């Protein structure tokens, strides 16, 4: 699976959009971009995933650049409860037997 | 849907005792379950992968005789920490892959915090 690079930490004002970047310059054509988050002392929570088109769900939007070498997770209206570590993971979709490899992620702090 | 539970949510035990942690997929069948360990301020580290009805595959450096994994059914996997020691104190998290799903998202349990005195 391709390696990802994320900023160590970010701050965001409550109510504003939080834009979390991720670089995955070695991504291959059959690899998807997944985002998870982990709130303190809880298990990781699935947010969204995509291949090349932008995706949106009730939690967030995922913007993937045309060359797929980077992506941005957008939380449109961040709340205090969105404070968490956000993990960007790249992997093949049908890799049934293998796990997700978690890097250090981005620690997002939503400030009142 | 796709809820994974763990029991217990926390446990404190004496050094030398064994502790069993259960991971259940509540509303789906899980062909594969994964066990992770997370130390304070660190990321999740995979310990082992278990497939229903077969032996678990352990990551390098994880002692299979110390961390016993049983995946007896499509909805239950257990991790037993045998002869626990203080250095085994950690946050243990399981995840399950949804059987039949095309995409490979995994769903994680809430974690179990183990403290060994």
CSV table of C-alpha atoms in Angstrom, one decimal:
chain,number,residue,atom,x,y,z
A,1,UNK,CA,0.0,0.0,0.0
A,2,UNK,CA,1.2,3.5,-0.8
A,3,UNK,CA,2.6,5.7,2.0
A,4,UNK,CA,0.7,8.8,3.1
A,5,UNK,CA,2.0,12.0,4.6
A,6,UNK,CA,-0.2,14.2,6.9
A,7,UNK,CA,0.5,17.3,9.0
A,8,UNK,CA,1.1,16.4,12.6
A,9,UNK,CA,-1.6,18.7,14.0
A,10,UNK,CA,-4.1,21.4,13.0
A,11,UNK,CA,-6.4,23.8,14.7
A,12,UNK,CA,-9.8,24.9,13.5
A,13,UNK,CA,-12.4,27.3,14.8
A,14,UNK,CA,-15.7,25.9,15.8
A,15,UNK,CA,-18.3,26.3,13.0
A,16,UNK,CA,-15.7,26.8,10.3
A,17,UNK,CA,-14.6,24.2,7.7
A,18,UNK,CA,-11.7,22.0,8.6
A,19,UNK,CA,-9.6,21.0,5.6
A,20,UNK,CA,-7.2,18.1,6.3
A,21,UNK,CA,-4.6,17.4,3.6
A,22,UNK,CA,-3.0,14.1,2.8
A,23,UNK,CA,-0.2,13.4,0.3
A,24,UNK,CA,0.0,10.1,-1.4
A,25,UNK,CA,2.3,10.7,-4.3
A,26,UNK,CA,3.0,7.0,-4.9
A,27,UNK,CA,-0.6,5.9,-5.1
A,28,UNK,CA,-1.3,3.3,-7.8
A,29,UNK,CA,-4.3,3.1,-10.1
A,30,UNK,CA,-6.2,0.5,-8.0
A,31,UNK,CA,-5.7,2.1,-4.6
A,32,UNK,CA,-8.4,3.9,-2.8
A,33,UNK,CA,-8.1,6.7,-0.3
A,34,UNK,CA,-9.7,6.0,3.1
A,35,UNK,CA,-10.2,8.4,6.0
A,36,UNK,CA,-10.8,7.3,9.6
A,37,UNK,CA,-10.7,9.3,12.8
A,38,UNK,CA,-10.1,8.3,16.4
A,39,UNK,CA,-11.6,10.3,19.2
A,40,UNK,CA,-9.7,10.0,22.4
A,41,UNK,CA,-9.9,6.5,24.0
A,42,UNK,CA,-12.3,5.2,21.3
A,43,UNK,CA,-11.8,2.9,18.3
A,44,UNK,CA,-11.3,4.4,14.9
A,45,UNK,CA,-14.4,5.6,13.1
A,46,UNK,CA,-14.8,5.2,9.3
A,47,UNK,CA,-15.4,8.6,7.6
A,48,UNK,CA,-15.2,8.3,3.9
A,49,UNK,CA,-13.3,6.7,1.0
A,50,UNK,CA,-12.8,7.4,-2.7
A,51,UNK,CA,-10.9,6.4,-5.8
A,52,UNK,CA,-10.7,9.4,-8.1
A,53,UNK,CA,-14.0,11.2,-8.0
A,54,UNK,CA,-14.9,13.6,-5.2
A,55,UNK,CA,-17.1,12.0,-2.6
A,56,UNK,CA,-19.5,13.4,0.0
A,57,UNK,CA,-21.5,11.8,2.8
A,58,UNK,CA,-23.2,13.0,5.9
A,59,UNK,CA,-19.9,13.3,7.7
A,60,UNK,CA,-17.5,14.9,5.3
A,61,UNK,CA,-16.4,15.5,1.7
A,62,UNK,CA,-13.3,14.0,0.1
A,63,UNK,CA,-11.6,16.0,-2.6
A,64,UNK,CA,-9.0,14.0,-4.7
A,65,UNK,CA,-6.7,15.9,-7.1
A,66,UNK,CA,-6.8,14.9,-10.7
A,67,UNK,CA,-3.4,13.2,-10.5
A,68,UNK,CA,-4.5,11.5,-7.3
A,69,UNK,CA,-1.3,12.3,-5.6
A,70,UNK,CA,-3.1,14.2,-2.8
A,71,UNK,CA,-6.5,14.6,-1.2
A,72,UNK,CA,-8.3,16.8,1.3
A,73,UNK,CA,-10.9,15.8,3.8
A,74,UNK,CA,-13.3,18.5,4.5
A,75,UNK,CA,-15.5,18.8,7.6
A,76,UNK,CA,-17.8,21.6,6.5
A,77,UNK,CA,-18.8,22.9,9.9
A,78,UNK,CA,-16.5,21.6,12.5
A,79,UNK,CA,-17.8,21.1,16.1
A,80,UNK,CA,-16.0,20.5,19.3
A,81,UNK,CA,-16.9,16.8,19.0
A,82,UNK,CA,-14.8,16.6,15.8
A,83,UNK,CA,-11.6,17.0,17.8
A,84,UNK,CA,-9.8,13.8,17.1
A,85,UNK,CA,-6.8,12.2,15.2
A,86,UNK,CA,-7.6,11.8,11.6
A,87,UNK,CA,-5.9,9.1,9.6
A,88,UNK,CA,-5.5,9.0,5.8
A,89,UNK,CA,-4.9,5.5,4.5
A,90,UNK,CA,-4.3,4.3,0.9
A,91,UNK,CA,-5.0,0.7,0.0
A,92,UNK,CA,-6.3,-1.6,-2.6
A,93,UNK,CA,-10.1,-2.1,-2.3
A,94,UNK,CA,-10.3,-5.8,-2.6
A,95,UNK,CA,-7.4,-6.7,-0.4
A,96,UNK,CA,-9.7,-8.8,1.7
A,97,UNK,CA,-7.2,-10.4,4.0
A,98,UNK,CA,-5.1,-7.4,4.9
A,99,UNK,CA,-5.4,-4.8,7.5
A,100,UNK,CA,-5.2,-1.0,7.4
A,101,UNK,CA,-1.8,0.5,8.2
A,102,UNK,CA,-2.2,3.5,10.4
A,103,UNK,CA,0.3,6.3,10.4
A,104,UNK,CA,0.6,9.0,13.0
A,105,UNK,CA,-2.4,10.9,11.5
A,106,UNK,CA,-3.3,14.6,12.0
A,107,UNK,CA,-4.4,15.7,15.4
A,108,UNK,CA,-7.3,18.1,14.8
A,109,UNK,CA,-8.2,20.5,17.6
A,110,UNK,CA,-11.5,22.3,17.2
A,111,UNK,CA,-11.4,25.5,19.2
A,112,UNK,CA,-14.4,27.3,20.7
B,1,UNK,CA,-25.4,-1.1,10.7
B,2,UNK,CA,-21.8,-2.5,10.9
B,3,UNK,CA,-21.4,-2.3,14.6
B,4,UNK,CA,-18.5,-3.9,16.4
B,5,UNK,CA,-18.6,-4.4,20.1
B,6,UNK,CA,-15.8,-5.3,22.6
B,7,UNK,CA,-16.1,-6.6,26.1
B,8,UNK,CA,-14.9,-5.6,28.5
B,9,UNK,CA,-14.4,-1.9,27.9
B,10,UNK,CA,-11.7,-1.9,30.5
B,11,UNK,CA,-10.0,-4.3,32.8
B,12,UNK,CA,-7.5,-4.2,35.6
B,13,UNK,CA,-5.7,-7.4,36.5
B,14,UNK,CA,-2.7,-8.6,38.6
B,15,UNK,CA,0.5,-9.5,37.0
B,16,UNK,CA,0.6,-13.2,36.0
B,17,UNK,CA,-3.1,-13.6,35.3
B,18,UNK,CA,-4.8,-14.1,32.0
B,19,UNK,CA,-7.3,-11.8,30.5
B,20,UNK,CA,-9.8,-12.5,27.7
B,21,UNK,CA,-11.2,-9.8,25.4
B,22,UNK,CA,-14.2,-10.4,23.2
B,23,UNK,CA,-14.9,-8.8,19.8
B,24,UNK,CA,-18.3,-9.2,18.3
B,25,UNK,CA,-19.8,-8.0,15.0
B,26,UNK,CA,-23.4,-7.3,16.0
B,27,UNK,CA,-25.3,-7.0,12.8
B,28,UNK,CA,-23.1,-8.5,10.2
B,29,UNK,CA,-20.9,-11.5,9.5
B,30,UNK,CA,-17.1,-10.8,9.6
B,31,UNK,CA,-14.9,-13.1,7.5
B,32,UNK,CA,-11.8,-11.4,8.9
B,33,UNK,CA,-11.1,-9.7,12.2
B,34,UNK,CA,-8.0,-7.8,13.1
B,35,UNK,CA,-6.5,-7.1,16.5
B,36,UNK,CA,-4.6,-3.9,17.1
B,37,UNK,CA,-2.7,-2.5,20.1
B,38,UNK,CA,-2.2,1.2,20.8
B,39,UNK,CA,0.1,2.6,23.4
B,40,UNK,CA,-0.4,6.2,24.7
B,41,UNK,CA,0.2,8.9,22.2
B,42,UNK,CA,1.0,6.3,19.5
B,43,UNK,CA,-0.8,5.0,16.5
B,44,UNK,CA,-2.5,1.6,16.2
B,45,UNK,CA,-0.2,-1.3,15.6
B,46,UNK,CA,-1.6,-4.5,14.1
B,47,UNK,CA,-1.0,-7.6,16.2
B,48,UNK,CA,-2.7,-10.3,14.3
B,49,UNK,CA,-5.3,-11.2,11.6
B,50,UNK,CA,-7.8,-13.9,12.2
B,51,UNK,CA,-10.1,-15.6,9.7
B,52,UNK,CA,-13.1,-17.6,10.9
B,53,UNK,CA,-12.2,-21.3,11.3
B,54,UNK,CA,-8.5,-20.9,10.8
B,55,UNK,CA,-5.4,-20.0,12.8
B,56,UNK,CA,-4.5,-16.4,13.2
B,57,UNK,CA,-1.6,-14.8,11.4
B,58,UNK,CA,0.6,-12.8,13.8
B,59,UNK,CA,2.7,-9.8,12.9
B,60,UNK,CA,6.4,-9.9,13.4
B,61,UNK,CA,7.4,-9.5,17.1
B,62,UNK,CA,4.0,-10.5,18.5
B,63,UNK,CA,4.2,-13.7,20.6
B,64,UNK,CA,1.5,-16.1,19.5
B,65,UNK,CA,1.7,-18.1,22.7
B,66,UNK,CA,1.1,-15.0,24.8
B,67,UNK,CA,-1.7,-13.4,22.7
B,68,UNK,CA,-4.1,-16.3,21.9
B,69,UNK,CA,-6.6,-15.5,19.3
B,70,UNK,CA,-9.7,-17.6,18.6
B,71,UNK,CA,-12.1,-16.8,15.8
B,72,UNK,CA,-14.7,-19.5,16.3
B,73,UNK,CA,-17.6,-17.9,14.4
B,74,UNK,CA,-18.4,-15.3,11.9
B,75,UNK,CA,-19.4,-12.9,14.6
B,76,UNK,CA,-16.9,-13.5,17.5
B,77,UNK,CA,-13.2,-13.3,17.9
B,78,UNK,CA,-11.4,-13.4,21.3
B,79,UNK,CA,-8.0,-12.3,22.3
B,80,UNK,CA,-6.5,-13.8,25.5
B,81,UNK,CA,-3.5,-12.1,27.0
B,82,UNK,CA,-1.8,-14.9,28.9
B,83,UNK,CA,0.4,-14.3,32.0
B,84,UNK,CA,-0.1,-10.6,31.6
B,85,UNK,CA,2.6,-8.2,32.8
B,86,UNK,CA,2.7,-4.4,33.3
B,87,UNK,CA,4.2,-3.9,29.8
B,88,UNK,CA,1.1,-5.5,28.3
B,89,UNK,CA,-0.9,-2.6,29.6
B,90,UNK,CA,-2.4,-1.0,26.5
B,91,UNK,CA,-5.5,-0.1,24.5
B,92,UNK,CA,-6.6,-3.2,22.5
B,93,UNK,CA,-8.8,-2.6,19.5
B,94,UNK,CA,-10.4,-5.1,17.2
B,95,UNK,CA,-11.8,-4.5,13.7
B,96,UNK,CA,-14.0,-6.5,11.4
B,97,UNK,CA,-14.3,-6.6,7.7
B,98,UNK,CA,-17.9,-6.9,6.4
B,99,UNK,CA,-18.5,-10.1,4.5
B,100,UNK,CA,-19.7,-9.6,1.0
B,101,UNK,CA,-18.8,-5.9,0.8
B,102,UNK,CA,-17.0,-4.9,-2.3
B,103,UNK,CA,-15.1,-2.2,-0.7
B,104,UNK,CA,-12.6,-2.9,2.0
B,105,UNK,CA,-13.8,-0.6,4.8
B,106,UNK,CA,-13.3,-2.0,8.2
B,107,UNK,CA,-15.3,-1.3,11.3
B,108,UNK,CA,-13.6,-0.9,14.6
B,109,UNK,CA,-14.7,-1.8,18.1
B,110,UNK,CA,-14.6,0.8,20.9
B,111,UNK,CA,-11.4,-0.7,22.4
B,112,UNK,CA,-10.5,-2.4,25.6
B,113,UNK,CA,-8.1,-0.7,28.0
B,114,UNK,CA,-6.0,-3.2,29.9
B,115,UNK,CA,-4.1,-2.2,33.0
B,116,UNK,CA,-1.8,-4.8,34.5
B,117,UNK,CA,-0.7,-4.1,38.0
